[in-house]
Structures are given as C-alpha cells and as structure tokens.
C-alpha cells in the first residue's frame, strides 16, 4: 500500500493523479481462515484491524452482505463523546474517544476527527440534576466534562434561543474533547489498513448459516460458498438477532429503525455539537455546511432501512423552539438505519453458547463513537478470551441481573 502523504499528493498532482492504487483489494474468499468476522461495519473492521495490529492475527476474512460501511456506520450522525454515567461504559467509550484523537495518523487515513465539543442541554430541573450527577461520575472516572450555564451555552452556540418559553436552557453537560468524525472515512481507513495487512474483505457475501458441531463453530455458509474458521466474530448490529438465530441462540435485543436528516448547506453558523434530549433532537454542522439533524427511533420493531415523513416533522418541530433558524431551512434528504437496542441500553461484547463464537452488538443508537474502543477490546477478547474493557458487557448479565443502566446517557437517540 502506498502511504498517503503530502509528497504523494504532490507527486500525483504532477502526473494527473494516475498513480493512485485501489484502497483495498477485492479478493475471492479462501476455504478457511483463522478468524471470520461477519459484518464490515466500523466495529467489524476495527476488530479485524486490532486483531492484526495488537495480536499479529492476519489470517482474517471480513464478510459483508452489502458494501463495507453501508450499514449504520455510513448512516449515523457521527457524534463522539464519552460522558457516560456507569464506569464500564465510561471506560470503553473513553478508550474509543482517545483512540479517535490519533486515528488518522494510526491508519494513515484522514478520518476528519473534529473535537469541536459536545453539549447536552439541560432543559428541565430533572435533567439538570441528572447531568450534574454525570459530571461527578465522570470526574471520578478521569473523564473531562463540566456543567456550564446558559450564558456560556449561548456564547458557544449563538444561534440558540436559551430563553424558550416551554423549555429554557438551564445549563449543559459539556465535553470539550467530544466532537465528530467522517463516518465513511472511519470504515474506509480501517478497511484499507486491514487489506494492507493481508486480510480479505469480501463484499456482497451474505452469511446464510452458521455450521456448528459439538458446541463449536466449524464455519459459515455464504452466498459465495462455504468458509471454515477457527473463531467466528458476529458484528452485524441491527441484524444481530437474525444472525444469532442462525447460530442457534437467542439475544435480548430489539431492532428498530433510527432516522436522521440533513438540511441544505448554509454558511458556517455552529461549530459545536448540541443534543437536546428533553425535546429530542440533536444537531451539528457538517464541513459541507449541511445541518446534520438526528431524529428518533421508530416506536415499533422493524428492519426498514429508510426515513419516514413524520420523523422529519417531529424532529424539526421539537428543535425549532431552541433553534428558531431551522424553521427557515429546507431539508435535503433523510434516511434510516437499523439499530440493535438492549434493555439496559449498553452493548454486548461477549462469548456465546458456542465455544469459539464471539458477539459484538447492542450498540443501539450510539455505537459510532465506540468503534475504535470496541474493536480494540473485542479483538483482545477474541484473541485472549478475556479483555478488561469487555468484562462487564457479557451476555450473562441479562441472566444475572447485572445491568449497566445507561438509559439516561443513551436513552436519547444515541
Ligand atoms: C440515523 C442514525 C444516527 C446515529 N447517530 C449516531 C451518533 O451520532 N453517534 C454514535 O455514536 N452512534 C450513532 N448511531 C449508531 C451507530 O451508527 C451504530 O451504533 C454503529 O454504526 C454500529 O456499527 P456496526 O459496525 O456495529 O454496524 P453496521 O455499520 O450496521 O455494520 C454491520 C454490517 O453487518 C452487515 N451484515 C448484516 N447481516 C449480515 C450477514 N448475514 N452477512 C454479512 N454481513 C451482514 C450489514 O450489511 C452491515 O454492513 C446512529 C445510527 C443511526 C442509524
């Protein structure tokens, strides 16, 4: 793989950009791999990358039924933060956030990480108390967050109306090193690095069955033939329940569509990310100038990967009191992704009833921010059978009642 650098750009500029190679190879599947990962979203690709980088395991295939990054990884609103309440969540999300800081250099691929700051508005007394509690928890966890008042909110985000008649802004939970990254670039950067290590990313290759014998996975049946493996990682987000059924076990997961929309591009007017959980909506401005607006989940279980009209209406209506300017914006497009939601709103990174089969799912509405940390720790779990960062996120917690309740931090659309 050619390294991307200022010199490479200059060299290619001199020869009309004819020398760039493909970012990743397009291999046919082999009959057997040491590790097979199902799902080439951010979490699957990051897992493969850290298996190679941290444990030297490169005989890996990543199987994707569509195109890489075409699931939720390419459909989210890219918010990155780690201000979670419970210790296990704060640890894994902060690991991810800190890896994001150096990810472009690590992957030699610009993922456009922009630590522009994330504020979560407190618009009721109850919310204010909840966020104050989170700030105290974050302080104990070593995560830098603070409460800011309405005046500071207005200074950081002048387009906001902090004196709304129904929901005035009482303060905000502020994480200065939170922000956004370019979602496609995260998938593409990991994919390029995996391919460079000799791993096979096989697109349009759906896993249709999991073959097992004596409590161990032998391999998978795919639309491109049979593939055997020593270890299997299932990382398919909204399709986790479907895949688990193929492997012969059930998951405490609901899959629902989560929607988002963007406006027409406008001049830069907002350089922070704002989440308004009481009215339910969140917004940032992309580098192209579009206002990126997150909506809610559908109120029923479904696999519909598309937007719907009432979500635009509900979301925009909810945000107009706090952001009066959006009432004058045209909306450009909307979409949906299928998110995998657990009862305690925390992920599952776990061994499964099948000895050599591992599961990474349940990131629900908020897993983009976790991609590097999830990949890092899930790779460790797959390679060594144990990872300190995943220890609390096992499937057994649902049987044993050890929930990691993040409904306050993650109950909103991520
Ligand atoms: C509208 C929206 C907004 C969001 N906003 C945010 C946000 O601002 N911040 C945040 O942190 N998170 C956000 N999220 C959540 C985040 O996008 C997800 O948690 C994260 O992308 C999940 O990544 P993944 O790699 O697990 O899943 P995916 O990217 O969905 O990848 C799973 C892959 O598995 C493949 N697959 C499924 N079944 C099979 C099969 N049988 N065989 C082969 N391949 C298969 C799929 O095609 C898919 O590509 C949002 C999600 C949505 C939908």
PDB file of C-alpha atoms in Angstrom, residues 32 210-220 227-232 234 247 249 352 354-358:
ATOM      1  CA  UNK A  32     -10.544 -21.481   5.519  1.00  0.00           C
ATOM      2  CA  UNK A 210     -23.573 -20.945  10.839  1.00  0.00           C
ATOM      3  CA  UNK A 211     -22.309 -24.545  10.857  1.00  0.00           C
ATOM      4  CA  UNK A 212     -21.506 -25.939  14.284  1.00  0.00           C
ATOM      5  CA  UNK A 213     -20.698 -29.297  15.846  1.00  0.00           C
ATOM      6  CA  UNK A 214     -20.235 -30.282  19.473  1.00  0.00           C
ATOM      7  CA  UNK A 215     -20.828 -26.727  20.715  1.00  0.00           C
ATOM      8  CA  UNK A 216     -18.203 -25.214  18.380  1.00  0.00           C
ATOM      9  CA  UNK A 217     -18.495 -23.312  15.138  1.00  0.00           C
ATOM     10  CA  UNK A 218     -16.995 -25.126  12.145  1.00  0.00           C
ATOM     11  CA  UNK A 219     -17.627 -22.368   9.641  1.00  0.00           C
ATOM     12  CA  UNK A 220     -20.252 -20.374   7.819  1.00  0.00           C
ATOM     13  CA  UNK A 227     -15.927 -20.830   4.641  1.00  0.00           C
ATOM     14  CA  UNK A 228     -14.398 -22.590   7.647  1.00  0.00           C
ATOM     15  CA  UNK A 229     -12.787 -20.835  10.585  1.00  0.00           C
ATOM     16  CA  UNK A 230     -11.186 -21.395  13.991  1.00  0.00           C
ATOM     17  CA  UNK A 231     -13.014 -18.404  15.506  1.00  0.00           C
ATOM     18  CA  UNK A 232     -16.121 -16.520  14.453  1.00  0.00           C
ATOM     19  CA  UNK A 234     -20.561 -11.739  14.774  1.00  0.00           C
ATOM     20  CA  UNK A 247     -26.109 -19.756  15.169  1.00  0.00           C
ATOM     21  CA  UNK A 249     -29.171 -18.963  20.299  1.00  0.00           C
ATOM     22  CA  UNK A 352     -21.607 -17.058  23.279  1.00  0.00           C
ATOM     23  CA  UNK A 354     -20.820 -21.702  21.045  1.00  0.00           C
ATOM     24  CA  UNK A 355     -17.246 -22.082  22.332  1.00  0.00           C
ATOM     25  CA  UNK A 356     -15.378 -20.274  19.555  1.00  0.00           C
ATOM     26  CA  UNK A 357     -18.073 -17.769  18.582  1.00  0.00           C
ATOM     27  CA  UNK A 358     -17.976 -14.175  19.864  1.00  0.00           C
TER      28      UNK A 358
END
